[in-house]
Amino acid sequence: MKPLPHSVLFCCDHNAVRSPMAEGIMKKYYGTGTYVQSAGVHNDLEIDGFSIAVCQEIDVELSRHRSRSFDEMQEWGDDLGSFDLIVALSPASQRKALELTRVFHLDVDYWPIMDPTGLGETREEKLHHYRQTRDQIIKHLKDRWGEPTEIA
């Protein structure tokens, strides 16, 4: 297990499913001692309703999340070089993060998290796949930083 970083950026393809889930769960599990943000390669989708639903099941509120891209982060003055760690949750976001940070000395980790979009026919099947994604993220968080410090 590693000590918590001062700041971490989670990224995926659209900042609508995996990275907002990771951002919200990390904040809930490890508190405000770590600055946590998320971004996507693209910003063409709003936060996914199934992501909101499966995170509500564990008391993580995502409904106010606003999707944003790497480009928007830079436009808003968020310097990627100021993060201690970038965690890419998709191959495309890993490539983009490595490309954007090649001039910085910072770690880019890759966690192969399943993209649940488009899986399942019924609402219950879809929720099942989103829960799998949520639980993969939780497992990676705990493997990296240990049991949650903020929840009982």
PDB file of C-alpha atoms in Angstrom:
ATOM      1  CA  MET A   1       0.000   0.000   0.000  1.00  0.00           C
ATOM      2  CA  LYS A   2       1.116   3.500  -0.793  1.00  0.00           C
ATOM      3  CA  PRO A   3       0.554   6.749   1.081  1.00  0.00           C
ATOM      4  CA  LEU A   4      -2.252   8.906  -0.255  1.00  0.00           C
ATOM      5  CA  PRO A   5      -1.069  11.453  -2.811  1.00  0.00           C
ATOM      6  CA  HIS A   6      -1.683  15.165  -2.256  1.00  0.00           C
ATOM      7  CA  SER A   7      -3.568  15.302  -5.548  1.00  0.00           C
ATOM      8  CA  VAL A   8      -4.908  12.774  -8.044  1.00  0.00           C
ATOM      9  CA  LEU A   9      -6.641  13.086 -11.392  1.00  0.00           C
ATOM     10  CA  PHE A  10      -8.809  10.223 -12.653  1.00  0.00           C
ATOM     11  CA  CYS A  11      -9.415  10.148 -16.382  1.00  0.00           C
ATOM     12  CA  CYS A  12     -11.364   8.100 -18.896  1.00  0.00           C
ATOM     13  CA  ASP A  13     -12.846   8.598 -22.347  1.00  0.00           C
ATOM     14  CA  HIS A  14     -15.772  10.957 -21.653  1.00  0.00           C
ATOM     15  CA  ASN A  15     -15.698  11.847 -17.917  1.00  0.00           C
ATOM     16  CA  ALA A  16     -19.253  10.533 -17.711  1.00  0.00           C
ATOM     17  CA  VAL A  17     -18.970   7.044 -16.147  1.00  0.00           C
ATOM     18  CA  ARG A  18     -15.682   5.680 -14.795  1.00  0.00           C
ATOM     19  CA  SER A  19     -13.651   8.747 -13.833  1.00  0.00           C
ATOM     20  CA  PRO A  20     -16.499  10.579 -12.015  1.00  0.00           C
ATOM     21  CA  MET A  21     -17.237   7.352 -10.126  1.00  0.00           C
ATOM     22  CA  ALA A  22     -13.572   7.073  -9.128  1.00  0.00           C
ATOM     23  CA  GLU A  23     -13.448  10.757  -8.123  1.00  0.00           C
ATOM     24  CA  GLY A  24     -16.589  10.523  -5.996  1.00  0.00           C
ATOM     25  CA  ILE A  25     -15.667   7.231  -4.327  1.00  0.00           C
ATOM     26  CA  MET A  26     -12.125   8.388  -3.546  1.00  0.00           C
ATOM     27  CA  LYS A  27     -13.443  11.576  -1.925  1.00  0.00           C
ATOM     28  CA  LYS A  28     -15.935   9.554   0.120  1.00  0.00           C
ATOM     29  CA  TYR A  29     -13.399   6.896   1.173  1.00  0.00           C
ATOM     30  CA  TYR A  30     -10.328   8.991   1.896  1.00  0.00           C
ATOM     31  CA  GLY A  31     -11.681  12.444   2.729  1.00  0.00           C
ATOM     32  CA  THR A  32     -10.533  15.885   1.770  1.00  0.00           C
ATOM     33  CA  GLY A  33      -6.828  15.472   2.505  1.00  0.00           C
ATOM     34  CA  THR A  34      -6.267  14.608  -1.140  1.00  0.00           C
ATOM     35  CA  TYR A  35      -7.305  16.954  -3.938  1.00  0.00           C
ATOM     36  CA  VAL A  36      -9.259  14.764  -6.378  1.00  0.00           C
ATOM     37  CA  GLN A  37     -10.463  15.686  -9.860  1.00  0.00           C
ATOM     38  CA  SER A  38     -11.534  13.843 -12.988  1.00  0.00           C
ATOM     39  CA  ALA A  39     -11.465  14.526 -16.707  1.00  0.00           C
ATOM     40  CA  GLY A  40     -12.063  12.841 -20.022  1.00  0.00           C
ATOM     41  CA  VAL A  41     -10.354  12.740 -23.374  1.00  0.00           C
ATOM     42  CA  HIS A  42     -13.636  14.132 -24.742  1.00  0.00           C
ATOM     43  CA  ASN A  43     -16.384  16.122 -23.107  1.00  0.00           C
ATOM     44  CA  ASP A  44     -19.340  15.123 -25.228  1.00  0.00           C
ATOM     45  CA  LEU A  45     -21.503  13.357 -22.631  1.00  0.00           C
ATOM     46  CA  GLU A  46     -23.067  14.391 -19.337  1.00  0.00           C
ATOM     47  CA  ILE A  47     -22.749  12.260 -16.221  1.00  0.00           C
ATOM     48  CA  ASP A  48     -24.373   8.878 -16.829  1.00  0.00           C
ATOM     49  CA  GLY A  49     -27.596   8.181 -14.923  1.00  0.00           C
ATOM     50  CA  PHE A  50     -26.622   4.583 -14.168  1.00  0.00           C
ATOM     51  CA  SER A  51     -23.342   5.831 -12.662  1.00  0.00           C
ATOM     52  CA  ILE A  52     -25.326   8.188 -10.441  1.00  0.00           C
ATOM     53  CA  ALA A  53     -27.649   5.335  -9.398  1.00  0.00           C
ATOM     54  CA  VAL A  54     -24.991   2.768  -8.451  1.00  0.00           C
ATOM     55  CA  CYS A  55     -22.951   5.367  -6.561  1.00  0.00           C
ATOM     56  CA  GLN A  56     -26.041   6.497  -4.631  1.00  0.00           C
ATOM     57  CA  GLU A  57     -26.254   2.903  -3.381  1.00  0.00           C
ATOM     58  CA  ILE A  58     -22.992   3.516  -1.494  1.00  0.00           C
ATOM     59  CA  ASP A  59     -23.796   7.127  -0.493  1.00  0.00           C
ATOM     60  CA  VAL A  60     -21.630   8.746  -3.155  1.00  0.00           C
ATOM     61  CA  GLU A  61     -23.377  11.727  -4.746  1.00  0.00           C
ATOM     62  CA  LEU A  62     -22.594  12.252  -8.441  1.00  0.00           C
ATOM     63  CA  SER A  63     -25.665  14.105  -9.697  1.00  0.00           C
ATOM     64  CA  ARG A  64     -23.932  17.503  -9.526  1.00  0.00           C
ATOM     65  CA  HIS A  65     -20.882  16.315 -11.486  1.00  0.00           C
ATOM     66  CA  ARG A  66     -20.125  18.301 -14.636  1.00  0.00           C
ATOM     67  CA  SER A  67     -18.106  16.487 -17.272  1.00  0.00           C
ATOM     68  CA  ARG A  68     -14.927  18.110 -18.509  1.00  0.00           C
ATOM     69  CA  SER A  69     -12.098  17.302 -20.836  1.00  0.00           C
ATOM     70  CA  PHE A  70      -8.322  17.651 -20.521  1.00  0.00           C
ATOM     71  CA  ASP A  71      -8.548  20.648 -22.869  1.00  0.00           C
ATOM     72  CA  GLU A  72     -11.106  22.363 -20.629  1.00  0.00           C
ATOM     73  CA  MET A  73      -8.954  21.712 -17.577  1.00  0.00           C
ATOM     74  CA  GLN A  74      -6.087  23.514 -19.253  1.00  0.00           C
ATOM     75  CA  GLU A  75      -8.388  26.357 -20.372  1.00  0.00           C
ATOM     76  CA  TRP A  76      -9.587  26.740 -16.758  1.00  0.00           C
ATOM     77  CA  GLY A  77      -6.028  26.874 -15.474  1.00  0.00           C
ATOM     78  CA  ASP A  78      -5.780  23.399 -13.953  1.00  0.00           C
ATOM     79  CA  ASP A  79      -2.164  22.480 -14.553  1.00  0.00           C
ATOM     80  CA  LEU A  80      -1.744  18.742 -15.118  1.00  0.00           C
ATOM     81  CA  GLY A  81       1.778  19.068 -13.796  1.00  0.00           C
ATOM     82  CA  SER A  82       0.412  20.048 -10.401  1.00  0.00           C
ATOM     83  CA  PHE A  83      -1.077  16.579  -9.833  1.00  0.00           C
ATOM     84  CA  ASP A  84       0.986  13.964  -8.010  1.00  0.00           C
ATOM     85  CA  LEU A  85      -0.718  11.123  -9.825  1.00  0.00           C
ATOM     86  CA  ILE A  86      -2.920  10.606 -12.863  1.00  0.00           C
ATOM     87  CA  VAL A  87      -4.941   7.396 -12.926  1.00  0.00           C
ATOM     88  CA  ALA A  88      -6.152   6.465 -16.410  1.00  0.00           C
ATOM     89  CA  LEU A  89      -9.178   4.169 -16.497  1.00  0.00           C
ATOM     90  CA  SER A  90      -9.200   3.589 -20.255  1.00  0.00           C
ATOM     91  CA  PRO A  91      -6.509   3.038 -22.905  1.00  0.00           C
ATOM     92  CA  ALA A  92      -7.385   6.270 -24.749  1.00  0.00           C
ATOM     93  CA  SER A  93      -7.121   8.339 -21.577  1.00  0.00           C
ATOM     94  CA  GLN A  94      -3.809   6.686 -20.711  1.00  0.00           C
ATOM     95  CA  ARG A  95      -2.405   7.693 -24.109  1.00  0.00           C
ATOM     96  CA  LYS A  96      -3.704  11.251 -23.739  1.00  0.00           C
ATOM     97  CA  ALA A  97      -2.379  11.586 -20.174  1.00  0.00           C
ATOM     98  CA  LEU A  98       1.064  10.310 -21.183  1.00  0.00           C
ATOM     99  CA  GLU A  99       1.125  12.676 -24.157  1.00  0.00           C
ATOM    100  CA  LEU A 100       0.097  15.695 -22.069  1.00  0.00           C
ATOM    101  CA  THR A 101       2.452  14.962 -19.174  1.00  0.00           C
ATOM    102  CA  ARG A 102       5.621  13.910 -20.982  1.00  0.00           C
ATOM    103  CA  VAL A 103       7.300  17.164 -19.893  1.00  0.00           C
ATOM    104  CA  PHE A 104       6.325  16.680 -16.228  1.00  0.00           C
ATOM    105  CA  HIS A 105       7.768  14.357 -13.644  1.00  0.00           C
ATOM    106  CA  LEU A 106       4.612  12.629 -12.540  1.00  0.00           C
ATOM    107  CA  ASP A 107       3.179   9.140 -12.469  1.00  0.00           C
ATOM    108  CA  VAL A 108       0.476   7.968 -14.834  1.00  0.00           C
ATOM    109  CA  ASP A 109      -1.044   4.692 -13.664  1.00  0.00           C
ATOM    110  CA  TYR A 110      -3.390   2.578 -15.729  1.00  0.00           C
ATOM    111  CA  TRP A 111      -6.259   0.727 -14.075  1.00  0.00           C
ATOM    112  CA  PRO A 112      -8.128  -1.423 -16.627  1.00  0.00           C
ATOM    113  CA  ILE A 113     -11.680  -0.621 -15.554  1.00  0.00           C
ATOM    114  CA  MET A 114     -14.546  -2.099 -17.583  1.00  0.00           C
ATOM    115  CA  ASP A 115     -16.678   0.359 -19.555  1.00  0.00           C
ATOM    116  CA  PRO A 116     -20.260  -0.686 -18.723  1.00  0.00           C
ATOM    117  CA  THR A 117     -21.972   1.508 -21.318  1.00  0.00           C
ATOM    118  CA  GLY A 118     -23.899  -0.495 -23.869  1.00  0.00           C
ATOM    119  CA  LEU A 119     -23.856  -3.681 -21.772  1.00  0.00           C
ATOM    120  CA  GLY A 120     -27.106  -5.318 -20.724  1.00  0.00           C
ATOM    121  CA  GLU A 121     -30.609  -5.077 -22.123  1.00  0.00           C
ATOM    122  CA  THR A 122     -32.843  -4.442 -19.113  1.00  0.00           C
ATOM    123  CA  ARG A 123     -32.394  -1.766 -16.469  1.00  0.00           C
ATOM    124  CA  GLU A 124     -31.418  -4.449 -13.927  1.00  0.00           C
ATOM    125  CA  GLU A 125     -28.790  -5.938 -16.292  1.00  0.00           C
ATOM    126  CA  LYS A 126     -27.375  -2.480 -16.978  1.00  0.00           C
ATOM    127  CA  LEU A 127     -27.202  -1.715 -13.245  1.00  0.00           C
ATOM    128  CA  HIS A 128     -25.413  -5.036 -12.720  1.00  0.00           C
ATOM    129  CA  HIS A 129     -22.642  -4.006 -15.161  1.00  0.00           C
ATOM    130  CA  TYR A 130     -22.332  -0.528 -13.652  1.00  0.00           C
ATOM    131  CA  ARG A 131     -22.040  -2.104 -10.189  1.00  0.00           C
ATOM    132  CA  GLN A 132     -19.236  -4.303 -11.509  1.00  0.00           C
ATOM    133  CA  THR A 133     -17.427  -1.192 -12.750  1.00  0.00           C
ATOM    134  CA  ARG A 134     -18.001   0.591  -9.425  1.00  0.00           C
ATOM    135  CA  ASP A 135     -16.714  -2.420  -7.508  1.00  0.00           C
ATOM    136  CA  GLN A 136     -13.616  -2.694  -9.743  1.00  0.00           C
ATOM    137  CA  ILE A 137     -12.817   0.933  -8.915  1.00  0.00           C
ATOM    138  CA  ILE A 138     -13.301   0.291  -5.186  1.00  0.00           C
ATOM    139  CA  LYS A 139     -10.993  -2.743  -5.359  1.00  0.00           C
ATOM    140  CA  HIS A 140      -8.267  -0.726  -7.095  1.00  0.00           C
ATOM    141  CA  LEU A 141      -8.608   2.111  -4.558  1.00  0.00           C
ATOM    142  CA  LYS A 142      -8.304  -0.291  -1.625  1.00  0.00           C
ATOM    143  CA  ASP A 143      -5.416  -2.189  -3.229  1.00  0.00           C
ATOM    144  CA  ARG A 144      -3.566   1.083  -3.697  1.00  0.00           C
ATOM    145  CA  TRP A 145      -4.426   3.024  -0.522  1.00  0.00           C
ATOM    146  CA  GLY A 146      -5.907   0.530   1.912  1.00  0.00           C
ATOM    147  CA  GLU A 147      -9.233   0.429   3.641  1.00  0.00           C
ATOM    148  CA  PRO A 148     -11.270   3.645   3.579  1.00  0.00           C
ATOM    149  CA  THR A 149     -10.330   6.093   6.295  1.00  0.00           C
ATOM    150  CA  GLU A 150     -13.528   8.145   6.237  1.00  0.00           C
ATOM    151  CA  ILE A 151     -16.393   5.646   6.417  1.00  0.00           C
ATOM    152  CA  ALA A 152     -17.367   3.117   9.034  1.00  0.00           C
TER     153      ALA A 152
END
